[in-house]
């Protein structure tokens, strides 16, 4: 069921805002990627949207678009001019599959094969390094803890984005990945849907994952090259 409301807050720098609707008690969050049509989002703009609820984080608006003249509240249909859908023998325009926006999960879908394979290599190198004495066994729980910290940092940044609070720098997120927290970052991309649709960010993310794994491989395999 589509709802109607008014954009009451819009942060153009961070590309998100909130909609006020009489049909929902709380303000409804939306992101620029869920908006279509012209004009762009501005405070006071009347919009229609689909409301969803994800993980107890409050309402979120999807498929947001500006209301047309006959959709706005209080608009009266001129007498003697029935809407096209109400005219005898008329048919409503068919909705094609290309006219619908793809679901959020489809837009965020990322290939899992390469990253899971890289994670397996990374984990094997950690265990092999501990077995061969290249580093102590303490490295294994430390790596697990680092990935938990990385996941939490992504969650904190996601929460700050929704609240309009101070954000965590992307450089900090990349440094955590380069230090060995990139598997936790990947799970944050998939579970939190955070930083998963920015090509530039994902390119740097992949660079940190490959560099960290390559450095780990070089350290573990160094004795074999020295023989």
C-alpha atoms as a PDB file:
ATOM      1  CA  UNK A   1       0.000   0.000   0.000  1.00  0.00           C
ATOM      2  CA  UNK A   2       1.430   3.357  -1.044  1.00  0.00           C
ATOM      3  CA  UNK A   3       1.435   6.218   1.393  1.00  0.00           C
ATOM      4  CA  UNK A   4       1.805   9.961   1.029  1.00  0.00           C
ATOM      5  CA  UNK A   5       3.798  12.465   3.040  1.00  0.00           C
ATOM      6  CA  UNK A   6       6.041  15.526   3.022  1.00  0.00           C
ATOM      7  CA  UNK A   7       9.835  15.673   3.102  1.00  0.00           C
ATOM      8  CA  UNK A   8      10.580  17.427   6.417  1.00  0.00           C
ATOM      9  CA  UNK A   9      14.346  16.935   6.493  1.00  0.00           C
ATOM     10  CA  UNK A  10      16.847  16.527   3.650  1.00  0.00           C
ATOM     11  CA  UNK A  11      20.644  16.331   3.928  1.00  0.00           C
ATOM     12  CA  UNK A  12      21.995  16.825   0.418  1.00  0.00           C
ATOM     13  CA  UNK A  13      25.605  16.232   1.533  1.00  0.00           C
ATOM     14  CA  UNK A  14      24.816  12.779   2.923  1.00  0.00           C
ATOM     15  CA  UNK A  15      21.976  12.014   0.468  1.00  0.00           C
ATOM     16  CA  UNK A  16      19.283  11.026   2.944  1.00  0.00           C
ATOM     17  CA  UNK A  17      16.261  12.568   4.610  1.00  0.00           C
ATOM     18  CA  UNK A  18      12.985  11.978   6.447  1.00  0.00           C
ATOM     19  CA  UNK A  19       9.328  12.049   5.430  1.00  0.00           C
ATOM     20  CA  UNK A  20       6.426  13.063   7.664  1.00  0.00           C
ATOM     21  CA  UNK A  21       3.176  11.229   7.004  1.00  0.00           C
ATOM     22  CA  UNK A  22      -0.179  11.325   8.788  1.00  0.00           C
ATOM     23  CA  UNK A  23      -0.355   7.561   8.207  1.00  0.00           C
ATOM     24  CA  UNK A  24       2.786   6.807  10.274  1.00  0.00           C
ATOM     25  CA  UNK A  25       3.581   8.212  13.766  1.00  0.00           C
ATOM     26  CA  UNK A  26       7.382   8.339  13.311  1.00  0.00           C
ATOM     27  CA  UNK A  27       9.328  10.173  10.627  1.00  0.00           C
ATOM     28  CA  UNK A  28      10.239   7.825   7.773  1.00  0.00           C
ATOM     29  CA  UNK A  29      13.874   7.538   6.615  1.00  0.00           C
ATOM     30  CA  UNK A  30      14.742   7.460   2.893  1.00  0.00           C
ATOM     31  CA  UNK A  31      17.932   7.520   0.814  1.00  0.00           C
ATOM     32  CA  UNK A  32      18.537   9.186  -2.527  1.00  0.00           C
ATOM     33  CA  UNK A  33      18.934   5.793  -4.237  1.00  0.00           C
ATOM     34  CA  UNK A  34      15.288   5.045  -3.337  1.00  0.00           C
ATOM     35  CA  UNK A  35      14.073   8.303  -4.943  1.00  0.00           C
ATOM     36  CA  UNK A  36      13.018   8.738  -8.548  1.00  0.00           C
ATOM     37  CA  UNK A  37      11.492  11.554 -10.549  1.00  0.00           C
ATOM     38  CA  UNK A  38      11.855  15.320 -10.694  1.00  0.00           C
ATOM     39  CA  UNK A  39      12.307  17.620  -8.917  1.00  0.00           C
ATOM     40  CA  UNK A  40      14.886  16.131  -6.569  1.00  0.00           C
ATOM     41  CA  UNK A  41      14.300  15.817  -2.821  1.00  0.00           C
ATOM     42  CA  UNK A  42      13.756  19.125  -1.022  1.00  0.00           C
ATOM     43  CA  UNK A  43      12.131  20.015   2.271  1.00  0.00           C
ATOM     44  CA  UNK A  44       8.405  20.569   1.786  1.00  0.00           C
ATOM     45  CA  UNK A  45       8.146  18.291  -1.268  1.00  0.00           C
ATOM     46  CA  UNK A  46       5.049  16.085  -1.246  1.00  0.00           C
ATOM     47  CA  UNK A  47       5.874  12.489  -2.148  1.00  0.00           C
ATOM     48  CA  UNK A  48       4.363   9.038  -2.420  1.00  0.00           C
ATOM     49  CA  UNK A  49       6.234   5.980  -1.169  1.00  0.00           C
ATOM     50  CA  UNK A  50       6.152   2.368  -0.033  1.00  0.00           C
ATOM     51  CA  UNK A  51       6.918   1.893   3.667  1.00  0.00           C
ATOM     52  CA  UNK A  52       8.994  -1.032   4.984  1.00  0.00           C
ATOM     53  CA  UNK A  53      10.402  -2.012   8.368  1.00  0.00           C
ATOM     54  CA  UNK A  54      13.825  -3.693   8.600  1.00  0.00           C
ATOM     55  CA  UNK A  55      15.379  -5.126  11.766  1.00  0.00           C
ATOM     56  CA  UNK A  56      13.591  -2.884  14.244  1.00  0.00           C
ATOM     57  CA  UNK A  57      15.377   0.225  12.936  1.00  0.00           C
ATOM     58  CA  UNK A  58      12.205   2.195  12.310  1.00  0.00           C
ATOM     59  CA  UNK A  59      10.230   2.830   9.122  1.00  0.00           C
ATOM     60  CA  UNK A  60      11.976   3.290   5.781  1.00  0.00           C
ATOM     61  CA  UNK A  61      10.528   4.621   2.538  1.00  0.00           C
ATOM     62  CA  UNK A  62      11.135   2.846  -0.760  1.00  0.00           C
ATOM     63  CA  UNK A  63      10.145   3.819  -4.322  1.00  0.00           C
ATOM     64  CA  UNK A  64       9.831   7.474  -3.307  1.00  0.00           C
ATOM     65  CA  UNK A  65       8.625   9.855  -6.001  1.00  0.00           C
ATOM     66  CA  UNK A  66       7.047  13.326  -6.116  1.00  0.00           C
ATOM     67  CA  UNK A  67       3.247  13.480  -6.180  1.00  0.00           C
ATOM     68  CA  UNK A  68       1.653  14.594  -9.428  1.00  0.00           C
ATOM     69  CA  UNK A  69      -1.095  17.204  -9.499  1.00  0.00           C
ATOM     70  CA  UNK A  70      -4.045  14.810  -9.218  1.00  0.00           C
ATOM     71  CA  UNK A  71      -2.332  12.801  -6.452  1.00  0.00           C
ATOM     72  CA  UNK A  72      -1.838  15.715  -4.054  1.00  0.00           C
ATOM     73  CA  UNK A  73      -4.175  15.921  -1.038  1.00  0.00           C
ATOM     74  CA  UNK A  74      -7.166  18.190  -1.611  1.00  0.00           C
ATOM     75  CA  UNK A  75      -6.932  18.048  -5.398  1.00  0.00           C
ATOM     76  CA  UNK A  76     -10.406  18.039  -6.910  1.00  0.00           C
ATOM     77  CA  UNK A  77     -11.127  16.319 -10.227  1.00  0.00           C
ATOM     78  CA  UNK A  78     -12.729  18.806 -12.670  1.00  0.00           C
ATOM     79  CA  UNK A  79     -16.454  18.020 -13.188  1.00  0.00           C
ATOM     80  CA  UNK A  80     -17.363  16.218 -16.359  1.00  0.00           C
ATOM     81  CA  UNK A  81     -13.799  14.939 -16.873  1.00  0.00           C
ATOM     82  CA  UNK A  82     -13.541  11.407 -15.478  1.00  0.00           C
ATOM     83  CA  UNK A  83     -10.123   9.977 -15.015  1.00  0.00           C
ATOM     84  CA  UNK A  84      -8.916   7.811 -17.877  1.00  0.00           C
ATOM     85  CA  UNK A  85      -9.087   4.648 -15.760  1.00  0.00           C
ATOM     86  CA  UNK A  86     -12.793   5.422 -14.987  1.00  0.00           C
ATOM     87  CA  UNK A  87     -13.861   5.965 -18.591  1.00  0.00           C
ATOM     88  CA  UNK A  88     -15.911   3.112 -20.126  1.00  0.00           C
ATOM     89  CA  UNK A  89     -13.797   0.847 -22.256  1.00  0.00           C
ATOM     90  CA  UNK A  90     -10.526   2.401 -21.156  1.00  0.00           C
ATOM     91  CA  UNK A  91      -7.683   0.361 -19.767  1.00  0.00           C
ATOM     92  CA  UNK A  92      -5.052   1.448 -17.292  1.00  0.00           C
ATOM     93  CA  UNK A  93      -1.559   1.551 -18.793  1.00  0.00           C
ATOM     94  CA  UNK A  94       0.215  -1.740 -18.313  1.00  0.00           C
ATOM     95  CA  UNK A  95       3.152  -1.636 -15.953  1.00  0.00           C
ATOM     96  CA  UNK A  96       6.209  -3.157 -17.494  1.00  0.00           C
ATOM     97  CA  UNK A  97       8.955  -4.852 -15.559  1.00  0.00           C
ATOM     98  CA  UNK A  98      11.435  -2.176 -16.620  1.00  0.00           C
ATOM     99  CA  UNK A  99       9.341   0.606 -15.077  1.00  0.00           C
ATOM    100  CA  UNK A 100       9.682  -0.777 -11.589  1.00  0.00           C
ATOM    101  CA  UNK A 101      12.698  -0.042  -9.497  1.00  0.00           C
ATOM    102  CA  UNK A 102      14.672  -3.116  -8.582  1.00  0.00           C
ATOM    103  CA  UNK A 103      14.321  -4.249  -4.959  1.00  0.00           C
ATOM    104  CA  UNK A 104      16.966  -2.981  -2.565  1.00  0.00           C
ATOM    105  CA  UNK A 105      18.411  -6.460  -2.101  1.00  0.00           C
ATOM    106  CA  UNK A 106      18.915  -6.830  -5.858  1.00  0.00           C
ATOM    107  CA  UNK A 107      20.601  -3.458  -6.185  1.00  0.00           C
ATOM    108  CA  UNK A 108      23.034  -4.334  -3.394  1.00  0.00           C
ATOM    109  CA  UNK A 109      23.739  -7.870  -4.548  1.00  0.00           C
ATOM    110  CA  UNK A 110      27.457  -8.561  -4.833  1.00  0.00           C
ATOM    111  CA  UNK A 111      29.225 -11.733  -6.058  1.00  0.00           C
ATOM    112  CA  UNK A 112      30.122 -13.807  -2.993  1.00  0.00           C
ATOM    113  CA  UNK A 113      32.342 -16.423  -4.637  1.00  0.00           C
ATOM    114  CA  UNK A 114      35.558 -14.379  -4.971  1.00  0.00           C
ATOM    115  CA  UNK A 115      35.412 -12.861  -1.500  1.00  0.00           C
ATOM    116  CA  UNK A 116      34.609 -16.185   0.182  1.00  0.00           C
ATOM    117  CA  UNK A 117      37.529 -17.792  -1.640  1.00  0.00           C
ATOM    118  CA  UNK A 118      39.819 -14.967  -0.497  1.00  0.00           C
ATOM    119  CA  UNK A 119      38.550 -15.378   3.081  1.00  0.00           C
ATOM    120  CA  UNK A 120      39.364 -19.077   2.955  1.00  0.00           C
ATOM    121  CA  UNK A 121      42.916 -18.330   1.768  1.00  0.00           C
ATOM    122  CA  UNK A 122      43.266 -15.699   4.502  1.00  0.00           C
ATOM    123  CA  UNK A 123      42.089 -18.117   7.205  1.00  0.00           C
ATOM    124  CA  UNK A 124      44.371 -20.935   5.977  1.00  0.00           C
ATOM    125  CA  UNK A 125      47.331 -18.544   6.041  1.00  0.00           C
ATOM    126  CA  UNK A 126      46.528 -17.511   9.634  1.00  0.00           C
ATOM    127  CA  UNK A 127      46.361 -21.136  10.801  1.00  0.00           C
ATOM    128  CA  UNK A 128      49.466 -22.089   8.795  1.00  0.00           C
ATOM    129  CA  UNK A 129      51.391 -19.163  10.243  1.00  0.00           C
ATOM    130  CA  UNK A 130      50.463 -20.220  13.765  1.00  0.00           C
ATOM    131  CA  UNK A 131      51.419 -23.869  13.104  1.00  0.00           C
ATOM    132  CA  UNK A 132      54.780 -22.970  11.598  1.00  0.00           C
ATOM    133  CA  UNK A 133      55.620 -20.483  14.335  1.00  0.00           C
ATOM    134  CA  UNK A 134      55.635 -17.420  12.122  1.00  0.00           C
ATOM    135  CA  UNK A 135      53.432 -15.803  14.788  1.00  0.00           C
ATOM    136  CA  UNK A 136      51.834 -16.925  18.059  1.00  0.00           C
ATOM    137  CA  UNK A 137      48.421 -18.523  18.408  1.00  0.00           C
ATOM    138  CA  UNK A 138      47.252 -15.294  20.011  1.00  0.00           C
ATOM    139  CA  UNK A 139      46.963 -13.870  16.493  1.00  0.00           C
ATOM    140  CA  UNK A 140      43.879 -16.014  15.769  1.00  0.00           C
ATOM    141  CA  UNK A 141      41.615 -14.627  18.537  1.00  0.00           C
ATOM    142  CA  UNK A 142      43.098 -11.174  17.903  1.00  0.00           C
ATOM    143  CA  UNK A 143      42.069 -11.386  14.233  1.00  0.00           C
ATOM    144  CA  UNK A 144      38.567 -12.488  15.259  1.00  0.00           C
ATOM    145  CA  UNK A 145      38.310  -9.565  17.724  1.00  0.00           C
ATOM    146  CA  UNK A 146      39.516  -7.106  15.059  1.00  0.00           C
ATOM    147  CA  UNK A 147      36.770  -8.244  12.702  1.00  0.00           C
ATOM    148  CA  UNK A 148      34.143  -7.817  15.415  1.00  0.00           C
ATOM    149  CA  UNK A 149      35.430  -4.288  16.022  1.00  0.00           C
ATOM    150  CA  UNK A 150      35.308  -3.584  12.270  1.00  0.00           C
ATOM    151  CA  UNK A 151      31.716  -4.820  11.992  1.00  0.00           C
ATOM    152  CA  UNK A 152      30.706  -2.700  15.001  1.00  0.00           C
ATOM    153  CA  UNK A 153      32.414   0.362  13.503  1.00  0.00           C
ATOM    154  CA  UNK A 154      30.400  -0.053  10.307  1.00  0.00           C
ATOM    155  CA  UNK A 155      27.215  -0.395  12.358  1.00  0.00           C
ATOM    156  CA  UNK A 156      28.100   2.754  14.293  1.00  0.00           C
ATOM    157  CA  UNK A 157      28.644   4.679  11.049  1.00  0.00           C
ATOM    158  CA  UNK A 158      25.348   3.362   9.643  1.00  0.00           C
ATOM    159  CA  UNK A 159      23.539   4.466  12.806  1.00  0.00           C
ATOM    160  CA  UNK A 160      25.175   7.901  12.648  1.00  0.00           C
ATOM    161  CA  UNK A 161      24.101   8.274   9.014  1.00  0.00           C
ATOM    162  CA  UNK A 162      20.474   7.585   9.896  1.00  0.00           C
ATOM    163  CA  UNK A 163      20.533   9.967  12.853  1.00  0.00           C
ATOM    164  CA  UNK A 164      22.367  12.726  10.994  1.00  0.00           C
ATOM    165  CA  UNK A 165      25.204  12.533  13.540  1.00  0.00           C
ATOM    166  CA  UNK A 166      28.988  12.784  13.119  1.00  0.00           C
ATOM    167  CA  UNK A 167      30.167  10.108  10.671  1.00  0.00           C
ATOM    168  CA  UNK A 168      33.229   7.865  10.828  1.00  0.00           C
ATOM    169  CA  UNK A 169      35.793   8.678   8.147  1.00  0.00           C
ATOM    170  CA  UNK A 170      36.048   6.244   5.265  1.00  0.00           C
ATOM    171  CA  UNK A 171      39.830   6.214   5.758  1.00  0.00           C
ATOM    172  CA  UNK A 172      39.261   4.722   9.224  1.00  0.00           C
ATOM    173  CA  UNK A 173      37.087   1.965   7.771  1.00  0.00           C
ATOM    174  CA  UNK A 174      39.720   1.198   5.134  1.00  0.00           C
ATOM    175  CA  UNK A 175      42.533   1.124   7.718  1.00  0.00           C
ATOM    176  CA  UNK A 176      40.593  -1.437   9.745  1.00  0.00           C
ATOM    177  CA  UNK A 177      40.229  -3.531   6.598  1.00  0.00           C
ATOM    178  CA  UNK A 178      43.912  -3.205   5.725  1.00  0.00           C
ATOM    179  CA  UNK A 179      44.849  -4.301   9.261  1.00  0.00           C
ATOM    180  CA  UNK A 180      42.915  -7.550   8.762  1.00  0.00           C
ATOM    181  CA  UNK A 181      39.306  -6.575   9.439  1.00  0.00           C
ATOM    182  CA  UNK A 182      38.191  -6.769   5.814  1.00  0.00           C
ATOM    183  CA  UNK A 183      36.175 -10.003   6.310  1.00  0.00           C
ATOM    184  CA  UNK A 184      34.139  -8.274   9.026  1.00  0.00           C
ATOM    185  CA  UNK A 185      33.717  -5.291   6.701  1.00  0.00           C
ATOM    186  CA  UNK A 186      32.325  -7.570   3.994  1.00  0.00           C
ATOM    187  CA  UNK A 187      29.743  -9.022   6.377  1.00  0.00           C
ATOM    188  CA  UNK A 188      28.804  -5.451   7.357  1.00  0.00           C
ATOM    189  CA  UNK A 189      28.279  -4.625   3.666  1.00  0.00           C
ATOM    190  CA  UNK A 190      25.932  -7.577   3.267  1.00  0.00           C
ATOM    191  CA  UNK A 191      24.050  -7.525   6.583  1.00  0.00           C
ATOM    192  CA  UNK A 192      23.849  -3.789   7.267  1.00  0.00           C
ATOM    193  CA  UNK A 193      23.653  -2.760   3.574  1.00  0.00           C
ATOM    194  CA  UNK A 194      26.214  -0.089   4.372  1.00  0.00           C
ATOM    195  CA  UNK A 195      28.866   1.120   1.922  1.00  0.00           C
ATOM    196  CA  UNK A 196      27.775  -1.645  -0.434  1.00  0.00           C
ATOM    197  CA  UNK A 197      26.675   0.466  -3.406  1.00  0.00           C
ATOM    198  CA  UNK A 198      29.545   2.968  -3.773  1.00  0.00           C
ATOM    199  CA  UNK A 199      31.915   1.741  -6.530  1.00  0.00           C
ATOM    200  CA  UNK A 200      34.813   3.935  -5.367  1.00  0.00           C
ATOM    201  CA  UNK A 201      34.567   2.701  -1.786  1.00  0.00           C
ATOM    202  CA  UNK A 202      34.304  -0.932  -2.867  1.00  0.00           C
ATOM    203  CA  UNK A 203      37.335  -0.581  -5.128  1.00  0.00           C
ATOM    204  CA  UNK A 204      39.448   0.588  -2.178  1.00  0.00           C
ATOM    205  CA  UNK A 205      37.914  -2.139  -0.018  1.00  0.00           C
ATOM    206  CA  UNK A 206      39.059  -4.820  -2.467  1.00  0.00           C
ATOM    207  CA  UNK A 207      42.516  -3.253  -2.564  1.00  0.00           C
ATOM    208  CA  UNK A 208      42.799  -3.460   1.253  1.00  0.00           C
ATOM    209  CA  UNK A 209      41.612  -7.098   1.256  1.00  0.00           C
ATOM    210  CA  UNK A 210      44.104  -8.157  -1.418  1.00  0.00           C
ATOM    211  CA  UNK A 211      47.002  -6.214   0.138  1.00  0.00           C
ATOM    212  CA  UNK A 212      46.341  -7.678   3.584  1.00  0.00           C
ATOM    213  CA  UNK A 213      46.158 -11.232   2.225  1.00  0.00           C
ATOM    214  CA  UNK A 214      49.258 -10.720   0.068  1.00  0.00           C
ATOM    215  CA  UNK A 215      51.235  -9.390   3.061  1.00  0.00           C
ATOM    216  CA  UNK A 216      50.101 -12.356   5.164  1.00  0.00           C
ATOM    217  CA  UNK A 217      51.126 -14.776   2.407  1.00  0.00           C
ATOM    218  CA  UNK A 218      54.546 -13.137   2.089  1.00  0.00           C
ATOM    219  CA  UNK A 219      55.169 -13.344   5.833  1.00  0.00           C
ATOM    220  CA  UNK A 220      54.085 -16.995   6.163  1.00  0.00           C
ATOM    221  CA  UNK A 221      55.927 -18.168   3.030  1.00  0.00           C
ATOM    222  CA  UNK A 222      59.118 -16.166   3.590  1.00  0.00           C
ATOM    223  CA  UNK A 223      61.124 -19.080   5.148  1.00  0.00           C
ATOM    224  CA  UNK A 224      60.504 -21.234   2.049  1.00  0.00           C
ATOM    225  CA  UNK A 225      61.902 -18.511  -0.232  1.00  0.00           C
ATOM    226  CA  UNK A 226      64.996 -18.140   1.960  1.00  0.00           C
ATOM    227  CA  UNK A 227      66.009 -21.788   1.659  1.00  0.00           C
END
